[in-house]
Amino acid sequence: MTTYTSSWIRAYTNIALIKYWGKADEALKLPKNNSISLTLDGFYTDTLVQFDSRFTADTLTIDGQEQRGAALKKAKIILDLVREIADIDLKAKITSLNYVPTAAGLASSASGLAALAGAASNALELKLSDAELSRLARRGSGSASRSIFGGFVEWEKGDSDVTSVAKQLDSASWDIGMLFIILDSRQKAVSSSEGMSRTVATSVFYPAWLETIEWDLADMRQAITDQNIQQVGEIAERNALKMHGTNLGANPPFTYWSADSLRAMEQVRQLRQEGYTVYFTMDAGPNVKLIGTSQELKEIKERLSKYYDPAQLILAQPGPGLTVLPEHVHTD
Ligand code: ADP
Ligand code: DP6
Ligand code: CO
């Protein structure tokens, strides 16, 4: 009998300021463009992987629910890769807890697959470097490559499995945060993967996205270096709007926006008129994320509480990279 002892691993979600939207290689998850994100402390996934010769199949539970379809398939990609590195063929049991709504545009695939990459590698005592973990996580979900690191992170698109990897740009130990407006935490109709592949294949606006991305990336790197929250916000907002524009040019066209999203975006513009330095970004879902200083976001949360339930408004600060949890946090 072969048993490994393994630890629970925590990965925090990240929200892109310059979006990853489109794959150059579907199987390896090589993106069409670099992306830049901020890892946040507000939402995360805890995962434990156990390899055991007594298991007869790979299993995955998320929040106690056994997963079978696409989620298990994605998890197996990571398991197969670590089994190959360790040169073993044991089956694994994955136990995962999402402290983030699953598949709602709140980046559960980023924290979920990063935590899985960390936990699978931990379970087999692989001692992978952060860059190797980033590449491993990428094979499960592109955005997960960035959740290995804390603070501001850039995912270098690269042109091969080895060169497509994320790295920390800045530890974000300055005053920047996000306020999440949770408008709908149900599973979205069009997954990120499906949305981006339809857009790459059919959107008449997609070439314009690629033609202008280098400017957005350069401007964002500069804004982060300058710790200029207004610039970070302006560039992130225009990049997000451009990404969502490409979806409208797809065939068939689609959007992740709801009427509530539009209302929230309008509220942000109104707050700017009143003098707040606040901007928004949105991902593959209807929820809206505000970017600002912690003091202003705290005030804004207060102001918005007349439109939303307390549970819909969640403040987040920059978060750390992959973390090994002390044993007493989870017991089974
Ligand atoms: P999101 O906006 O939440 O990232 P995606 O469509 O990108 O939505 O990804 C959601 C998918 O990520 C889920 O359907 C599941 O396959 C996978 N996923 C989410 N959480 C976990 C987890 N904790 N462990 C393994 N896979 C997960
Ligand atoms: C809009 O990483 O979820 O959030 O690689 O297919 O799993 P897959 O997609 P995913 O896409 C994230 C898209 C985005 C932008 C971003 O996070 O950069
Ligand atoms: Co995702």
Tab-separated table of C-alpha atoms and ligand atoms in Angstrom:
chain	number	residue	atom	x	y	z
A	1	MET	CA	0.000	0.000	0.000
A	2	THR	CA	1.276	3.471	-0.885
A	3	THR	CA	0.034	6.446	1.082
A	4	TYR	CA	1.331	9.982	0.933
A	5	THR	CA	0.588	12.558	3.591
A	6	SER	CA	-0.570	15.821	2.129
A	7	SER	CA	-1.502	19.316	3.265
A	8	TRP	CA	-4.403	21.585	2.446
A	9	ILE	CA	-3.332	24.318	0.047
A	10	ARG	CA	-5.040	27.693	-0.288
A	11	ALA	CA	-5.062	29.828	-3.437
A	12	TYR	CA	-6.688	33.239	-3.684
A	13	THR	CA	-8.624	34.450	-6.715
A	14	ASN	CA	-7.249	37.128	-8.958
A	15	ILE	CA	-9.054	39.695	-11.059
A	16	ALA	CA	-7.491	40.761	-14.335
A	17	LEU	CA	-6.867	44.459	-14.957
A	18	ILE	CA	-5.742	43.616	-18.486
A	19	LYS	CA	-7.790	40.612	-19.554
A	20	TYR	CA	-6.814	37.241	-20.899
A	21	TRP	CA	-9.343	36.765	-23.683
A	22	GLY	CA	-8.536	34.167	-26.310
A	23	LYS	CA	-6.313	31.134	-26.706
A	24	ALA	CA	-3.608	30.580	-29.295
A	25	ASP	CA	-3.439	26.897	-28.277
A	26	GLU	CA	-6.518	25.326	-26.693
A	27	ALA	CA	-4.827	22.192	-25.350
A	28	LEU	CA	-1.823	23.883	-23.769
A	29	LYS	CA	-3.888	26.975	-22.830
A	30	LEU	CA	-1.448	29.374	-24.425
A	31	PRO	CA	-3.142	32.776	-24.549
A	32	LYS	CA	-3.294	35.218	-27.455
A	33	ASN	CA	-2.082	38.063	-25.232
A	34	ASN	CA	-0.328	38.807	-21.932
A	35	SER	CA	-2.595	39.699	-19.022
A	36	ILE	CA	-2.098	41.577	-15.745
A	37	SER	CA	-4.047	40.855	-12.569
A	38	LEU	CA	-4.358	41.616	-8.890
A	39	THR	CA	-4.576	38.692	-6.455
A	40	LEU	CA	-7.163	39.369	-3.748
A	41	ASP	CA	-7.661	38.243	-0.172
A	42	GLY	CA	-11.470	38.189	-0.306
A	43	PHE	CA	-12.117	34.950	-2.197
A	44	TYR	CA	-10.162	31.726	-2.182
A	45	THR	CA	-10.169	27.931	-2.561
A	46	ASP	CA	-8.780	25.329	-0.141
A	47	THR	CA	-7.875	21.974	-1.654
A	48	LEU	CA	-6.510	18.668	-0.394
A	49	VAL	CA	-5.245	15.983	-2.763
A	50	GLN	CA	-4.633	12.442	-1.535
A	51	PHE	CA	-3.017	9.729	-3.641
A	52	ASP	CA	-3.624	6.208	-2.433
A	53	SER	CA	-3.166	2.759	-3.968
A	54	ARG	CA	-6.592	1.800	-2.597
A	55	PHE	CA	-8.418	4.321	-4.814
A	56	THR	CA	-9.833	2.887	-8.032
A	57	ALA	CA	-10.707	6.189	-9.752
A	58	ASP	CA	-9.913	9.890	-9.524
A	59	THR	CA	-12.618	11.774	-7.633
A	60	LEU	CA	-13.323	15.472	-7.068
A	61	THR	CA	-15.723	17.017	-4.609
A	62	ILE	CA	-16.294	20.763	-4.456
A	63	ASP	CA	-18.108	21.878	-1.307
A	64	GLY	CA	-19.111	18.279	-0.681
A	65	GLN	CA	-20.619	17.790	-4.133
A	66	GLU	CA	-19.162	15.074	-6.298
A	67	GLN	CA	-18.149	16.463	-9.722
A	68	ARG	CA	-18.312	14.356	-12.859
A	69	GLY	CA	-18.314	16.265	-16.156
A	70	ALA	CA	-16.113	19.157	-17.242
A	71	ALA	CA	-14.809	19.943	-13.749
A	72	LEU	CA	-13.464	16.420	-13.210
A	73	LYS	CA	-11.971	16.413	-16.713
A	74	LYS	CA	-10.087	19.647	-15.979
A	75	ALA	CA	-8.852	18.290	-12.649
A	76	LYS	CA	-7.589	15.131	-14.346
A	77	ILE	CA	-5.384	17.241	-16.629
A	78	ILE	CA	-3.494	18.426	-13.547
A	79	LEU	CA	-3.458	14.972	-11.941
A	80	ASP	CA	-2.083	13.366	-15.114
A	81	LEU	CA	0.679	15.958	-15.327
A	82	VAL	CA	1.860	15.459	-11.730
A	83	ARG	CA	1.618	11.674	-12.096
A	84	GLU	CA	3.845	11.948	-15.148
A	85	ILE	CA	6.418	14.060	-13.262
A	86	ALA	CA	6.412	11.679	-10.270
A	87	ASP	CA	6.251	8.626	-12.526
A	88	ILE	CA	3.408	6.972	-10.633
A	89	ASP	CA	-0.071	5.839	-11.604
A	90	LEU	CA	-1.981	6.096	-8.328
A	91	LYS	CA	-5.514	7.489	-8.352
A	92	ALA	CA	-6.341	10.614	-6.387
A	93	LYS	CA	-9.086	11.958	-4.186
A	94	ILE	CA	-9.517	15.740	-4.437
A	95	THR	CA	-11.433	17.542	-1.722
A	96	SER	CA	-12.009	21.223	-2.418
A	97	LEU	CA	-13.799	24.044	-0.644
A	98	ASN	CA	-14.651	27.189	-2.614
A	99	TYR	CA	-14.900	30.367	-0.582
A	100	VAL	CA	-15.981	31.948	-3.862
A	101	PRO	CA	-19.127	31.322	-5.930
A	102	THR	CA	-18.378	28.635	-8.553
A	103	ALA	CA	-18.513	29.601	-12.262
A	104	ALA	CA	-20.125	33.005	-11.700
A	105	GLY	CA	-17.460	35.253	-13.163
A	106	LEU	CA	-15.724	35.610	-9.809
A	107	ALA	CA	-12.672	33.621	-10.898
A	108	SER	CA	-13.333	30.295	-9.159
A	109	SER	CA	-11.349	28.590	-11.906
A	110	ALA	CA	-8.331	30.743	-11.007
A	111	SER	CA	-8.315	29.927	-7.285
A	112	GLY	CA	-9.690	26.409	-7.866
A	113	LEU	CA	-7.113	25.205	-10.362
A	114	ALA	CA	-4.213	27.038	-8.688
A	115	ALA	CA	-5.091	25.376	-5.378
A	116	LEU	CA	-5.354	22.033	-7.142
A	117	ALA	CA	-1.960	22.452	-8.827
A	118	GLY	CA	-0.416	23.345	-5.454
A	119	ALA	CA	-2.175	20.530	-3.587
A	120	ALA	CA	-1.390	17.858	-6.200
A	121	SER	CA	2.259	18.850	-6.244
A	122	ASN	CA	2.344	18.956	-2.432
A	123	ALA	CA	0.748	15.499	-2.191
A	124	LEU	CA	3.514	13.948	-4.269
A	125	GLU	CA	6.257	16.045	-2.643
A	126	LEU	CA	7.305	17.379	-6.034
A	127	LYS	CA	8.906	20.598	-4.719
A	128	LEU	CA	8.034	22.541	-7.849
A	129	SER	CA	9.166	26.156	-8.236
A	130	ASP	CA	6.532	28.905	-8.427
A	131	ALA	CA	7.117	29.153	-12.182
A	132	GLU	CA	6.556	25.403	-12.566
A	133	LEU	CA	3.390	25.614	-10.435
A	134	SER	CA	2.178	28.512	-12.568
A	135	ARG	CA	2.624	26.466	-15.749
A	136	LEU	CA	0.911	23.477	-14.146
A	137	ALA	CA	-2.062	25.571	-12.958
A	138	ARG	CA	-2.325	27.145	-16.432
A	139	ARG	CA	-3.051	23.724	-17.950
A	140	GLY	CA	-6.211	23.569	-15.801
A	141	SER	CA	-7.396	27.152	-16.352
A	142	GLY	CA	-5.438	30.024	-17.883
A	143	SER	CA	-6.231	32.566	-15.177
A	144	ALA	CA	-5.024	30.067	-12.523
A	145	SER	CA	-1.436	30.604	-13.706
A	146	ARG	CA	-1.626	34.039	-12.050
A	147	SER	CA	-3.049	32.881	-8.682
A	148	ILE	CA	0.229	31.209	-7.720
A	149	PHE	CA	1.519	34.699	-6.932
A	150	GLY	CA	0.327	37.501	-4.679
A	151	GLY	CA	-0.075	41.173	-5.589
A	152	PHE	CA	0.099	42.350	-9.200
A	153	VAL	CA	0.947	39.552	-11.591
A	154	GLU	CA	1.673	39.416	-15.298
A	155	TRP	CA	1.119	36.243	-17.285
A	156	GLU	CA	3.631	36.194	-20.113
A	157	LYS	CA	1.828	34.601	-23.050
A	158	GLY	CA	4.930	32.809	-24.320
A	159	ASP	CA	4.831	30.480	-27.283
A	160	SER	CA	5.277	27.072	-25.661
A	161	ASP	CA	4.389	25.165	-22.520
A	162	VAL	CA	7.659	26.286	-20.945
A	163	THR	CA	7.531	29.984	-21.810
A	164	SER	CA	3.853	30.656	-20.999
A	165	VAL	CA	4.136	31.513	-17.310
A	166	ALA	CA	3.125	34.180	-14.797
A	167	LYS	CA	5.346	36.234	-12.509
A	168	GLN	CA	4.818	38.841	-9.813
A	169	LEU	CA	5.120	42.434	-11.063
A	170	ASP	CA	4.629	44.269	-7.779
A	171	SER	CA	3.736	43.130	-4.275
A	172	ALA	CA	0.835	45.629	-4.130
A	173	SER	CA	1.821	46.765	-0.670
A	174	TRP	CA	0.274	50.145	-1.378
A	175	ASP	CA	-3.273	51.367	-1.060
A	176	ILE	CA	-5.372	49.660	-3.709
A	177	GLY	CA	-8.379	47.404	-3.292
A	178	MET	CA	-11.538	46.152	-4.907
A	179	LEU	CA	-15.195	46.270	-3.975
A	180	PHE	CA	-17.178	43.391	-5.444
A	181	ILE	CA	-20.828	43.989	-6.299
A	182	ILE	CA	-22.333	40.508	-6.442
A	183	LEU	CA	-25.340	40.829	-8.714
A	184	ASP	CA	-25.807	37.166	-9.530
A	185	SER	CA	-23.756	34.318	-8.088
A	186	ARG	CA	-25.408	31.592	-10.156
A	187	GLN	CA	-23.470	29.626	-12.738
A	188	LYS	CA	-23.129	31.542	-16.006
A	189	ALA	CA	-24.619	30.322	-19.283
A	190	VAL	CA	-21.447	30.774	-21.374
A	191	SER	CA	-18.248	29.555	-19.667
A	192	SER	CA	-15.071	31.630	-20.022
A	193	SER	CA	-13.522	28.980	-22.275
A	194	GLU	CA	-16.522	28.844	-24.572
A	195	GLY	CA	-16.939	32.641	-24.659
A	196	MET	CA	-13.346	33.328	-25.582
A	197	SER	CA	-13.121	30.605	-28.204
A	198	ARG	CA	-16.294	31.786	-29.929
A	199	THR	CA	-14.938	35.334	-29.891
A	200	VAL	CA	-11.548	34.398	-31.336
A	201	ALA	CA	-13.208	32.331	-34.055
A	202	THR	CA	-15.931	34.762	-35.107
A	203	SER	CA	-15.739	38.268	-33.648
A	204	VAL	CA	-15.169	41.030	-36.179
A	205	PHE	CA	-13.812	43.136	-33.288
A	206	TYR	CA	-11.221	40.599	-32.115
A	207	PRO	CA	-8.415	41.842	-34.425
A	208	ALA	CA	-8.800	45.312	-32.862
A	209	TRP	CA	-8.428	43.771	-29.393
A	210	LEU	CA	-5.089	42.246	-30.394
A	211	GLU	CA	-3.943	45.398	-32.238
A	212	THR	CA	-4.325	47.577	-29.145
A	213	ILE	CA	-3.400	45.180	-26.330
A	214	GLU	CA	0.303	46.093	-26.199
A	215	TRP	CA	-0.585	49.735	-25.473
A	216	ASP	CA	-2.883	48.718	-22.635
A	217	LEU	CA	-0.230	46.411	-21.186
A	218	ALA	CA	2.521	49.046	-21.359
A	219	ASP	CA	0.280	51.715	-19.853
A	220	MET	CA	-0.780	49.378	-17.042
A	221	ARG	CA	2.793	48.375	-16.152
A	222	GLN	CA	3.692	52.069	-15.922
A	223	ALA	CA	0.622	52.900	-13.806
A	224	ILE	CA	1.506	50.091	-11.367
A	225	THR	CA	5.129	51.245	-11.132
A	226	ASP	CA	3.886	54.781	-10.447
A	227	GLN	CA	1.339	53.466	-7.903
A	228	ASN	CA	-1.134	55.684	-9.744
A	229	ILE	CA	-4.586	54.440	-8.829
A	230	GLN	CA	-6.369	56.718	-11.282
A	231	GLN	CA	-4.299	55.414	-14.183
A	232	VAL	CA	-4.678	51.796	-13.050
A	233	GLY	CA	-8.448	52.289	-12.862
A	234	GLU	CA	-8.821	54.131	-16.178
A	235	ILE	CA	-6.783	51.587	-18.114
A	236	ALA	CA	-8.494	48.601	-16.450
A	237	GLU	CA	-11.944	50.018	-17.203
A	238	ARG	CA	-11.210	50.732	-20.846
A	239	ASN	CA	-9.602	47.297	-21.278
A	240	ALA	CA	-12.611	45.550	-19.739
A	241	LEU	CA	-15.059	47.466	-21.929
A	242	LYS	CA	-13.031	46.552	-24.993
A	243	MET	CA	-13.064	42.863	-24.027
A	244	HIS	CA	-16.813	42.904	-23.537
A	245	GLY	CA	-17.114	44.727	-26.894
A	246	THR	CA	-15.483	41.804	-28.675
A	247	ASN	CA	-18.273	39.514	-27.454
A	248	LEU	CA	-20.898	41.706	-29.117
A	249	GLY	CA	-19.067	41.271	-32.414
A	250	ALA	CA	-19.071	37.466	-32.181
A	251	ASN	CA	-21.391	35.179	-34.164
A	252	PRO	CA	-23.732	34.401	-32.530
A	253	PRO	CA	-23.214	37.548	-30.450
A	254	PHE	CA	-23.393	37.331	-26.660
A	255	THR	CA	-22.841	39.404	-23.559
A	256	TYR	CA	-22.137	38.707	-19.888
A	257	TRP	CA	-23.844	41.956	-18.889
A	258	SER	CA	-27.238	42.121	-17.229
A	259	ALA	CA	-29.436	45.157	-16.611
A	260	ASP	CA	-28.056	45.193	-13.069
A	261	SER	CA	-24.486	45.310	-14.420
A	262	LEU	CA	-25.332	48.407	-16.462
A	263	ARG	CA	-26.880	50.030	-13.432
A	264	ALA	CA	-23.768	49.334	-11.347
A	265	MET	CA	-21.492	50.746	-14.059
A	266	GLU	CA	-23.640	53.876	-14.099
A	267	GLN	CA	-23.340	54.159	-10.317
A	268	VAL	CA	-19.551	54.097	-10.671
A	269	ARG	CA	-19.639	56.889	-13.268
A	270	GLN	CA	-21.880	58.890	-10.920
A	271	LEU	CA	-19.447	58.390	-8.027
A	272	ARG	CA	-16.641	59.694	-10.258
A	273	GLN	CA	-18.686	62.781	-11.014
A	274	GLU	CA	-18.898	63.337	-7.288
A	275	GLY	CA	-15.119	63.248	-7.016
A	276	TYR	CA	-14.286	59.624	-6.152
A	277	THR	CA	-11.319	58.033	-7.941
A	278	VAL	CA	-13.174	54.812	-8.658
A	279	TYR	CA	-13.332	52.598	-11.742
A	280	PHE	CA	-14.851	49.234	-12.623
A	281	THR	CA	-13.909	46.008	-14.309
A	282	MET	CA	-15.979	42.967	-15.291
A	283	ASP	CA	-15.180	39.377	-16.218
A	284	ALA	CA	-17.089	36.512	-17.756
A	285	GLY	CA	-20.208	37.122	-15.667
A	286	PRO	CA	-22.584	39.929	-14.675
A	287	ASN	CA	-20.805	40.950	-11.457
A	288	VAL	CA	-19.031	44.297	-11.234
A	289	LYS	CA	-15.731	44.945	-9.433
A	290	LEU	CA	-14.756	48.432	-8.339
A	291	ILE	CA	-11.130	49.561	-8.122
A	292	GLY	CA	-10.070	52.268	-5.671
A	293	THR	CA	-8.288	53.119	-2.425
A	294	SER	CA	-9.457	51.290	0.687
A	295	GLN	CA	-10.792	54.459	2.315
A	296	GLU	CA	-12.823	55.501	-0.728
A	297	LEU	CA	-14.104	51.966	-1.287
A	298	LYS	CA	-15.219	51.816	2.342
A	299	GLU	CA	-17.185	55.038	1.897
A	300	ILE	CA	-18.596	53.806	-1.412
A	301	LYS	CA	-19.687	50.528	0.182
A	302	GLU	CA	-21.604	52.595	2.728
A	303	ARG	CA	-23.129	54.739	-0.009
A	304	LEU	CA	-24.157	51.739	-2.124
A	305	SER	CA	-25.726	49.921	0.805
A	306	LYS	CA	-29.023	51.606	0.061
A	307	TYR	CA	-29.173	49.730	-3.277
A	308	TYR	CA	-27.679	46.375	-2.285
A	309	ASP	CA	-27.851	43.822	0.546
A	310	PRO	CA	-24.785	43.712	2.775
A	311	ALA	CA	-23.929	40.253	1.365
A	312	GLN	CA	-23.745	41.717	-2.156
A	313	LEU	CA	-20.953	44.162	-1.294
A	314	ILE	CA	-17.594	42.587	-0.508
A	315	LEU	CA	-14.380	44.529	0.069
A	316	ALA	CA	-11.076	42.912	-0.865
A	317	GLN	CA	-7.433	43.846	-0.402
A	318	PRO	CA	-4.406	42.561	-2.279
A	319	GLY	CA	-3.822	38.932	-1.332
A	320	PRO	CA	-0.861	36.537	-1.108
A	321	GLY	CA	0.211	33.686	-3.354
A	322	LEU	CA	-0.245	29.960	-2.761
A	323	THR	CA	-0.320	29.119	0.948
A	324	VAL	CA	0.182	25.829	2.812
A	325	LEU	CA	-2.430	25.704	5.586
A	326	PRO	CA	-1.648	24.608	9.122
A	327	GLU	CA	-3.086	21.177	9.861
A	328	HIS	CA	-5.771	22.306	12.277
A	329	VAL	CA	-7.631	24.453	9.705
A	330	HIS	CA	-9.363	21.499	8.060
A	331	THR	CA	-9.910	18.017	9.395
A	332	ASP	CA	-11.927	15.260	7.816
B	1	ADP	P1	-15.232	31.368	-13.075
B	1	ADP	O1	-15.734	32.705	-13.479
B	1	ADP	O2	-15.802	30.961	-11.743
B	1	ADP	O3	-13.742	31.252	-13.143
B	1	ADP	P2	-15.135	29.446	-15.255
B	1	ADP	O4	-16.163	29.097	-16.286
B	1	ADP	O5	-13.878	30.056	-15.733
B	1	ADP	O6	-15.848	30.375	-14.164
B	1	ADP	O7	-14.707	28.181	-14.438
B	1	ADP	C1	-15.565	27.476	-13.591
B	1	ADP	C2	-15.080	26.048	-13.543
B	1	ADP	O8	-13.835	25.960	-12.830
B	1	ADP	C3	-15.994	25.112	-12.796
B	1	ADP	O9	-17.073	24.718	-13.591
B	1	ADP	C4	-15.034	23.969	-12.490
B	1	ADP	O10	-14.824	23.202	-13.658
B	1	ADP	C5	-13.744	24.698	-12.204
B	1	ADP	N1	-13.562	24.881	-10.745
B	1	ADP	C6	-14.082	25.858	-9.969
B	1	ADP	N2	-13.725	25.684	-8.670
B	1	ADP	C7	-12.964	24.573	-8.622
B	1	ADP	C8	-12.310	23.873	-7.563
B	1	ADP	N3	-12.362	24.312	-6.301
B	1	ADP	N4	-11.605	22.754	-7.860
B	1	ADP	C9	-11.541	22.307	-9.147
B	1	ADP	N5	-12.145	22.933	-10.195
B	1	ADP	C10	-12.854	24.045	-9.942
B	2	DP6	C1	-12.623	37.196	-18.429
B	2	DP6	O1	-9.096	31.411	-17.028
B	2	DP6	O2	-11.574	31.176	-16.700
B	2	DP6	O3	-11.781	36.298	-16.399
B	2	DP6	O4	-8.450	29.223	-19.418
B	2	DP6	O5	-10.634	28.594	-20.383
B	2	DP6	O6	-10.210	28.215	-17.944
B	2	DP6	P1	-9.931	29.047	-19.161
B	2	DP6	O7	-10.557	30.490	-18.875
B	2	DP6	P2	-10.451	31.446	-17.595
B	2	DP6	O8	-10.688	32.852	-18.303
B	2	DP6	C2	-10.690	34.061	-17.593
B	2	DP6	C3	-11.244	35.146	-18.450
B	2	DP6	C4	-11.455	36.480	-17.746
B	2	DP6	C5	-10.232	37.376	-17.883
B	2	DP6	C6	-9.034	37.047	-17.022
B	2	DP6	O9	-9.179	36.509	-15.921
B	2	DP6	O10	-7.923	37.383	-17.462
B	3	CO	CO	-12.483	31.272	-14.833
